[in-house]
Amino acid sequence: MVIEKRDILNRRDIDILMEEFYRCAFADKTIGYIFTDVAKMDLSEHLPIIGDFWEGVIFGTRKYVARGRNPMVIHRELAMKEPLREAHFERWLELFCGAVDGLFEGPNAENLKWRAAQISERMIANICRAIHFT
């Protein structure tokens, strides 16, 4: 049976995507420990926040901005606990795009992957290279 994919249309779709991405990321041998052991991420707390972030990216909502959080600052602080390397962000992007491709297709899905690639490159430039974690 072939399941037809559709585009990301709303916040529920983003939530489904984030649940799938973090399921894969937590289990990943390259970056899983960063989420579980270093960041000690509580998904019940994190999923609404990261959902707000990606909803803003794709649909222009301002919920994440209203939280007053800065992803670069958060990741720099994390890098002080554990060096974040280019390979970590490359793997993050691979898993993220894999989750998108596994669930969705269409203009919003493509835009989300493109934006994720931009974010990954910014993190590499401003954290890995700036702090010399190559």
Short mmCIF file of C-alpha atoms in Angstrom, two decimals:
data_model
loop_
_atom_site.label_atom_id
_atom_site.label_comp_id
_atom_site.label_asym_id
_atom_site.label_seq_id
_atom_site.Cartn_x
_atom_site.Cartn_y
_atom_site.Cartn_z
CA MET A 1 0.00 0.00 0.00
CA VAL A 2 1.39 3.39 -1.02
CA ILE A 3 0.59 6.33 1.23
CA GLU A 4 0.38 9.59 -0.65
CA LYS A 5 2.34 12.36 0.98
CA ARG A 6 1.08 15.91 1.18
CA ASP A 7 2.61 19.22 2.07
CA ILE A 8 3.03 20.67 5.56
CA LEU A 9 -0.17 22.64 6.03
CA ASN A 10 -0.49 23.55 9.71
CA ARG A 11 0.91 23.38 13.23
CA ARG A 12 -0.26 19.81 13.71
CA ASP A 13 1.89 18.78 10.75
CA ILE A 14 4.88 20.52 12.32
CA ASP A 15 4.23 18.74 15.61
CA ILE A 16 4.09 15.38 13.83
CA LEU A 17 7.34 16.21 12.06
CA MET A 18 9.08 17.24 15.29
CA GLU A 19 7.98 14.07 17.06
CA GLU A 20 9.43 11.98 14.23
CA PHE A 21 12.64 13.99 14.01
CA TYR A 22 13.34 13.78 17.75
CA ARG A 23 12.51 10.06 17.80
CA CYS A 24 15.27 9.60 15.23
CA ALA A 25 17.66 12.15 16.74
CA PHE A 26 17.48 10.73 20.28
CA ALA A 27 18.32 7.26 18.92
CA ASP A 28 21.12 8.46 16.65
CA LYS A 29 24.64 7.30 17.52
CA THR A 30 26.24 10.57 16.33
CA ILE A 31 24.05 13.22 17.97
CA GLY A 32 21.65 11.38 20.28
CA TYR A 33 23.83 11.84 23.35
CA ILE A 34 23.81 15.61 22.88
CA PHE A 35 20.05 15.68 23.32
CA THR A 36 19.86 13.12 26.11
CA ASP A 37 23.09 13.45 28.11
CA VAL A 38 24.34 16.99 27.45
CA ALA A 39 21.19 19.06 26.97
CA LYS A 40 19.16 16.62 29.10
CA MET A 41 16.24 17.52 26.88
CA ASP A 42 12.73 16.96 28.20
CA LEU A 43 10.65 16.49 25.06
CA SER A 44 7.38 17.32 26.78
CA GLU A 45 8.84 20.76 27.48
CA HIS A 46 10.85 21.14 24.28
CA LEU A 47 8.34 20.07 21.61
CA PRO A 48 5.98 23.05 22.07
CA ILE A 49 8.93 25.45 21.97
CA ILE A 50 10.54 23.95 18.88
CA GLY A 51 7.11 23.69 17.26
CA ASP A 52 6.70 27.43 17.78
CA PHE A 53 10.11 27.98 16.18
CA TRP A 54 9.38 26.00 13.02
CA GLU A 55 5.84 27.34 12.79
CA GLY A 56 7.38 30.80 12.70
CA VAL A 57 9.87 29.75 10.05
CA ILE A 58 7.29 28.30 7.71
CA PHE A 59 4.10 30.22 8.48
CA GLY A 60 5.45 33.49 9.87
CA THR A 61 3.84 33.22 13.30
CA ARG A 62 5.49 35.10 16.17
CA LYS A 63 5.00 32.62 19.03
CA TYR A 64 8.68 31.71 19.26
CA VAL A 65 9.77 35.36 19.11
CA ALA A 66 7.36 36.09 21.97
CA ARG A 67 9.22 33.52 24.07
CA GLY A 68 12.32 35.75 23.95
CA ARG A 69 14.64 32.90 23.06
CA ASN A 70 17.67 33.06 20.78
CA PRO A 71 18.67 29.74 19.18
CA MET A 72 22.26 30.87 18.59
CA VAL A 73 22.73 31.76 22.26
CA ILE A 74 21.17 28.48 23.36
CA HIS A 75 23.48 26.46 21.10
CA ARG A 76 26.56 28.47 22.10
CA GLU A 77 25.78 27.68 25.75
CA LEU A 78 25.39 24.02 24.83
CA ALA A 79 28.73 24.13 23.00
CA MET A 80 30.40 25.27 26.21
CA LYS A 81 29.27 22.01 27.82
CA GLU A 82 30.15 19.80 24.85
CA PRO A 83 31.99 20.89 21.70
CA LEU A 84 29.49 21.00 18.84
CA ARG A 85 31.22 20.07 15.63
CA GLU A 86 30.37 20.47 11.97
CA ALA A 87 29.60 16.75 11.80
CA HIS A 88 26.94 17.18 14.49
CA PHE A 89 25.11 19.85 12.52
CA GLU A 90 25.52 17.93 9.28
CA ARG A 91 23.96 14.86 10.91
CA TRP A 92 21.19 17.00 12.43
CA LEU A 93 20.37 18.29 8.94
CA GLU A 94 20.45 14.80 7.45
CA LEU A 95 18.01 13.50 10.08
CA PHE A 96 15.81 16.58 9.83
CA CYS A 97 15.52 16.38 6.05
CA GLY A 98 14.99 12.63 6.27
CA ALA A 99 12.07 13.17 8.65
CA VAL A 100 10.56 15.78 6.33
CA ASP A 101 10.98 13.54 3.27
CA GLY A 102 9.56 10.55 5.11
CA LEU A 103 6.34 12.35 5.95
CA PHE A 104 5.74 15.24 3.56
CA GLU A 105 6.32 16.64 0.11
CA GLY A 106 5.50 19.96 -1.45
CA PRO A 107 6.57 23.61 -1.40
CA ASN A 108 6.39 24.06 2.38
CA ALA A 109 8.33 20.84 2.96
CA GLU A 110 11.02 21.97 0.51
CA ASN A 111 11.14 25.43 2.09
CA LEU A 112 11.53 23.91 5.55
CA LYS A 113 14.48 21.78 4.40
CA TRP A 114 16.08 24.79 2.71
CA ARG A 115 15.68 26.88 5.87
CA ALA A 116 17.08 24.04 7.99
CA ALA A 117 20.16 23.95 5.74
CA GLN A 118 20.62 27.69 6.21
CA ILE A 119 20.30 27.32 9.97
CA SER A 120 22.81 24.47 10.00
CA GLU A 121 25.32 26.56 8.05
CA ARG A 122 24.84 29.52 10.41
CA MET A 123 25.39 27.29 13.43
CA ILE A 124 28.54 25.83 11.88
CA ALA A 125 29.89 29.29 11.06
CA ASN A 126 28.98 30.93 14.36
CA ILE A 127 29.61 28.08 16.76
CA CYS A 128 31.91 25.46 15.30
CA ARG A 129 34.23 27.73 13.36
CA ALA A 130 34.00 30.73 15.68
CA ILE A 131 34.82 28.62 18.74
CA HIS A 132 37.14 26.33 16.75
CA PHE A 133 35.13 23.11 17.09
CA THR A 134 35.73 21.76 13.59
#
